[in-house]
Short mmCIF file of C-alpha atoms in Angstrom, two decimals:
data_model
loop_
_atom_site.label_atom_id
_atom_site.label_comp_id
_atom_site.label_asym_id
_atom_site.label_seq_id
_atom_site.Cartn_x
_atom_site.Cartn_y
_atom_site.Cartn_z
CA UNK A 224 119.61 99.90 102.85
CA UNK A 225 120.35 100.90 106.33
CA UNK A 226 121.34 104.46 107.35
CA UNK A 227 120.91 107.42 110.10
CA UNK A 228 118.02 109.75 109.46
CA UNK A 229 119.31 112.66 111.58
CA UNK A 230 116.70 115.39 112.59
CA UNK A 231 117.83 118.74 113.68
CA UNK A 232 114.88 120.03 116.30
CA UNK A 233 114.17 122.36 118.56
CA UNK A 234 111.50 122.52 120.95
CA UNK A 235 107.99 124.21 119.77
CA UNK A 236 107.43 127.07 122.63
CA UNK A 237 105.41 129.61 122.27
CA UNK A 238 107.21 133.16 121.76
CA UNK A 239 110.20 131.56 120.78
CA UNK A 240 109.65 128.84 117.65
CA UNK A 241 108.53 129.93 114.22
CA UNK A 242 107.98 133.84 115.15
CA UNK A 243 107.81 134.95 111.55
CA UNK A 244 104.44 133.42 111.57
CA UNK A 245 103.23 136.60 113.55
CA UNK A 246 101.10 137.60 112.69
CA UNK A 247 98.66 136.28 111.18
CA UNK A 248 99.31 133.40 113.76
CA UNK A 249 99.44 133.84 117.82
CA UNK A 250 102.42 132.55 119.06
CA UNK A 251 100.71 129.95 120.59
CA UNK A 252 99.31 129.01 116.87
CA UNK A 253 102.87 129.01 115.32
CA UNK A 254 104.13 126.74 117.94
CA UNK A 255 101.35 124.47 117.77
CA UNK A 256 102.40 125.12 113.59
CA UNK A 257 106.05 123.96 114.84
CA UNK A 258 105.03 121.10 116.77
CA UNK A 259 102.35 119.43 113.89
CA UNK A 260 105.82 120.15 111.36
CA UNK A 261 108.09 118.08 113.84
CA UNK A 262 105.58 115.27 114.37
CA UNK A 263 104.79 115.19 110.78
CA UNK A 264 108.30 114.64 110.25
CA UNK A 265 109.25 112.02 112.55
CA UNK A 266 106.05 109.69 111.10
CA UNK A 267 107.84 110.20 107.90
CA UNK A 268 110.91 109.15 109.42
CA UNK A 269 110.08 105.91 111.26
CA UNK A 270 108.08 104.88 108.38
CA UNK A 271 110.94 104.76 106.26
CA UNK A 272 112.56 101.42 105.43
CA UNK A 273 116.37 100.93 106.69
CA UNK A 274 115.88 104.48 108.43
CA UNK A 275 117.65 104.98 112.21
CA UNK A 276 116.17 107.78 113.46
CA UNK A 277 118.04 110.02 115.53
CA UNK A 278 116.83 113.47 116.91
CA UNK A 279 119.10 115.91 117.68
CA UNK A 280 116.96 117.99 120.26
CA UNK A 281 117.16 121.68 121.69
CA UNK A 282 115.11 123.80 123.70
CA UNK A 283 112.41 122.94 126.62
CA UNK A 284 110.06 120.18 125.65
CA UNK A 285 107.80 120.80 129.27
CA UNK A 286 107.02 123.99 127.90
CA UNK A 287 106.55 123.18 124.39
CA UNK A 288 103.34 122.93 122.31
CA UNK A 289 102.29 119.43 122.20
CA UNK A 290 105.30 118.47 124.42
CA UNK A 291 104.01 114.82 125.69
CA UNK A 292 103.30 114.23 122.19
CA UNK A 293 106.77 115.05 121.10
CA UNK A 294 108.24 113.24 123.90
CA UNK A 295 105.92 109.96 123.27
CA UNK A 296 107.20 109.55 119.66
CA UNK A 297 110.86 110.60 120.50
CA UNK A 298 110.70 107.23 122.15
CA UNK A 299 111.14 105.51 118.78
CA UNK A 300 114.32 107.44 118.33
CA UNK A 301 117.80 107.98 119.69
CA UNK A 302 117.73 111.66 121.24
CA UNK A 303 120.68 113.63 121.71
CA UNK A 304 121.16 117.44 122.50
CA UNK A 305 122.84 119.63 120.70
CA UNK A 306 125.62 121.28 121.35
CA UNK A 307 127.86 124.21 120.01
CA UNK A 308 128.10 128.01 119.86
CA UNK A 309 126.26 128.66 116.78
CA UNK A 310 123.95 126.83 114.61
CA UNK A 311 126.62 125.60 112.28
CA UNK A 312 128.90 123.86 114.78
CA UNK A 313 125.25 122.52 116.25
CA UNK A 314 124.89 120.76 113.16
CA UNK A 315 128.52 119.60 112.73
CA UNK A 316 128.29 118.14 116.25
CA UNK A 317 124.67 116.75 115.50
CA UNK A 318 126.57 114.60 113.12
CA UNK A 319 129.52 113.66 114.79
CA UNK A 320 127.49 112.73 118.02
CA UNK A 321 125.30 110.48 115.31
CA UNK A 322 128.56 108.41 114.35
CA UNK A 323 129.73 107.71 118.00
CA UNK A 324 126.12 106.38 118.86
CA UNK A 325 125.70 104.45 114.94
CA UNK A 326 128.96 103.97 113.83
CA UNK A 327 129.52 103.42 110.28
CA UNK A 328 126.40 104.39 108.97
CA UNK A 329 126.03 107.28 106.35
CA UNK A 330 123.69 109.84 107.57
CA UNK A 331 121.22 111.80 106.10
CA UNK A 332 120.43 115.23 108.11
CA UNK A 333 116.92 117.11 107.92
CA UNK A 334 114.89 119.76 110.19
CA UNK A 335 111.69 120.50 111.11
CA UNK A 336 110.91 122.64 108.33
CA UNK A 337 109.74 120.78 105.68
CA UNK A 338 106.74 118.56 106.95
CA UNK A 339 105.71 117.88 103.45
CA UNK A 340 108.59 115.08 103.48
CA UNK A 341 108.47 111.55 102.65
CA UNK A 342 109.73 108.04 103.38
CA UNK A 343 109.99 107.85 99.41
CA UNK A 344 112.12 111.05 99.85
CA UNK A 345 113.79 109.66 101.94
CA UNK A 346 114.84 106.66 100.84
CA UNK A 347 115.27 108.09 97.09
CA UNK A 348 117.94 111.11 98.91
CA UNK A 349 120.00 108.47 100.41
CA UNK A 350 120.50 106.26 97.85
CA UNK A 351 123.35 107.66 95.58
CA UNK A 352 125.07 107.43 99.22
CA UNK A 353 124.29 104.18 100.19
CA UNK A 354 125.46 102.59 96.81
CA UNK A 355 128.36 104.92 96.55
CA UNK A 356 127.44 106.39 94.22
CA UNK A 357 128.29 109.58 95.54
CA UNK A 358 129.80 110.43 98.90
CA UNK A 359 127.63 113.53 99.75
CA UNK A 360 124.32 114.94 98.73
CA UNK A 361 122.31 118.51 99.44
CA UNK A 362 119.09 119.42 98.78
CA UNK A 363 118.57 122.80 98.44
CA UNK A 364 115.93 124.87 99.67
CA UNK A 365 114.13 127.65 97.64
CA UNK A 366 115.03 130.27 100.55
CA UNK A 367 118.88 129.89 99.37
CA UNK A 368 119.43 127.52 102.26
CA UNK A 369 119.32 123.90 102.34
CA UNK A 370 116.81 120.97 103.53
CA UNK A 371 118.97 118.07 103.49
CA UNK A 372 122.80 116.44 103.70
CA UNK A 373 123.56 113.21 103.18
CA UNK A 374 126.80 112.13 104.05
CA UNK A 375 129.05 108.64 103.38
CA UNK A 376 131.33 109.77 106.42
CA UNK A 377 129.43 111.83 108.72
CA UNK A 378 133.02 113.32 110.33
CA UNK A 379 132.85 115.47 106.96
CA UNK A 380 130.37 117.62 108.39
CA UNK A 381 132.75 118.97 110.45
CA UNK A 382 133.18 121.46 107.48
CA UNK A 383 129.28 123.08 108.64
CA UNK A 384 130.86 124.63 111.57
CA UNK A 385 132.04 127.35 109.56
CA UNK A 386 129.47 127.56 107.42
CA UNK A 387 127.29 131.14 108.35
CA UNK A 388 123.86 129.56 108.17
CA UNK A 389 120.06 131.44 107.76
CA UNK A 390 121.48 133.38 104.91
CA UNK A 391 120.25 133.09 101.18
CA UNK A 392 123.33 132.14 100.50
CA UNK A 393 123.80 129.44 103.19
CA UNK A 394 123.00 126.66 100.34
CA UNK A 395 125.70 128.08 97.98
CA UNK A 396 128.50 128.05 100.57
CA UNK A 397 127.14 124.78 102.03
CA UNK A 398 128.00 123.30 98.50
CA UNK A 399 131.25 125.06 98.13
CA UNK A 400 132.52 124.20 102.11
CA UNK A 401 131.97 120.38 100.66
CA UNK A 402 133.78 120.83 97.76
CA UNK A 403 136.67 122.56 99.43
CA UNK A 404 136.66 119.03 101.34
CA UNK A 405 136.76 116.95 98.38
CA UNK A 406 133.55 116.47 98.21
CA UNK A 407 131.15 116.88 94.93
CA UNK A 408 127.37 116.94 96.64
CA UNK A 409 125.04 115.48 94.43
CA UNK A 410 121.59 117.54 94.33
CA UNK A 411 118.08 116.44 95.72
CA UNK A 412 114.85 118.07 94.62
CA UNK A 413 114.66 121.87 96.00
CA UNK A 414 111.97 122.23 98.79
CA UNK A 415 110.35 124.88 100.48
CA UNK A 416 111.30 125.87 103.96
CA UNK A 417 108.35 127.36 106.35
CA UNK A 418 109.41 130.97 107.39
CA UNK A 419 106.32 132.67 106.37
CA UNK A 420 102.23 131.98 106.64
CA UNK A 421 102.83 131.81 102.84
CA UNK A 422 105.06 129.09 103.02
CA UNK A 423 103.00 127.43 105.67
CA UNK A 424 99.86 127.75 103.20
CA UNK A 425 101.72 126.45 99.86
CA UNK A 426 103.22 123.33 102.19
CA UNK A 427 100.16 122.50 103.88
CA UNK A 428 98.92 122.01 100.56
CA UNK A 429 100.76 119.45 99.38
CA UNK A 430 99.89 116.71 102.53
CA UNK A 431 96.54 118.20 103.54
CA UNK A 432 95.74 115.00 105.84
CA UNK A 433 98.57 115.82 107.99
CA UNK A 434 98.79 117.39 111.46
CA UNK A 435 100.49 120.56 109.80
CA UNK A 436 98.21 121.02 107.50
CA UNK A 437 95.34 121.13 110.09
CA UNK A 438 97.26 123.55 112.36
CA UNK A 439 97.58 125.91 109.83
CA UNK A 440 94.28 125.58 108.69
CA UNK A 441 93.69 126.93 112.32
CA UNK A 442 94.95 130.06 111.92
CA UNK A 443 92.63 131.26 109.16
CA UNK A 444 89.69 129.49 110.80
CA UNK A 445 90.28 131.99 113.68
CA UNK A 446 91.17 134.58 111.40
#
């Protein structure tokens, strides 16, 4: 089973990533809470079988929490920027600039939000698409927005870009904009974005070994 694991990033710097963590976090604490969710995520994602990684990167990594960290792993992956006008045509692009570099490989798309993510996750979400099974799958996210796409064609993410995304209803239209295109999404299990210290808390939770899970633990031992 060989496919594109496509992360959507954006650089941890403080006073600019994961805000909504402030307080009870400094915004130094919620990037360094940004930066432990990213790497978290990409040892998920080169430990899982089949699994080309590709980060889709924004933002300044030289001012970023943890930046030589970041950059040190993003050497296992294919980086590209992203590019667009709004989020939705970032992601739409993301995918599209995935094909031209991998062609012919169904993708499945994540962020940087959901550290508590697995290679068995992984590997499970991208099935139905690798065995055709089904030609599209979204996991949704318990904020009304959505974790993961998979895609068969990647080119059908084209219909993100006019998706309005951040909204609680972003996972809703998501679903219907692949319809629309023909395409009936399968569903993967519903995760919990971070947005809040609560989130943070309740996710850390579940992988308390990982770097996330110590960088939040940081906050209330300076609390």
């Amino acid at each position: 089973m060989k496919f594109c694991l496509l992360v959507v990033a954006k650089a941890p710097v403080p006073g600019f990533a994961k805000t909504r963590l402030c307080p009870p976090a400094t915004a130094e604490q919620a990037a360094e809470i940004a930066a432990a969710a990213l790497l978290d995520t990409l040892d998920a994602a080169f430990a899982t079988d089949g699994a080309i990684t590709v980060v889709a990167m924004t933002g300044d990594l030289a001012a970023a929490a943890r930046g030589a960290e970041i950059g040190r792993a993003l050497r296992k992956a294919t980086v590209i920027a992203q590019r667009g006008w709004d989020f939705g045509t970032r992601l739409a692009n993301a995918h599209s600039d995935t094909a031209a570099v991998h062609a012919g490989l169904p993708v499945l798309q994540i962020g940087m939000d959901t550290p508590q993510v697995s290679p068995a996750l992984f590997a499970a979400a991208i099935e139905p698409v690798v065995t055709g099974a089904s030609r599209a799958v979204l996991g949704d996210a318990e904020d009304g927005g959505w974790w993961g796409l998979g895609l068969a064609d990647p080119r059908q993410a084209q219909v993100l870009a006019g998706v309005p995304m951040s909204r609680p209803d972003t996972g809703f239209r998501t679903r219907s904009a692949l319809a629309d295109a023909g395409l009936r999404a399968g569903e993967l299990p519903t995760l919990s974005d971070v947005d809040t210290m609560a989130d943070a808390v309740r996710v850390a939770a579940i992988r308390p070994g990982g770097r996330f899970a110590a960088a939040v633990d940081a906050v209330g031992a300076m609390a």
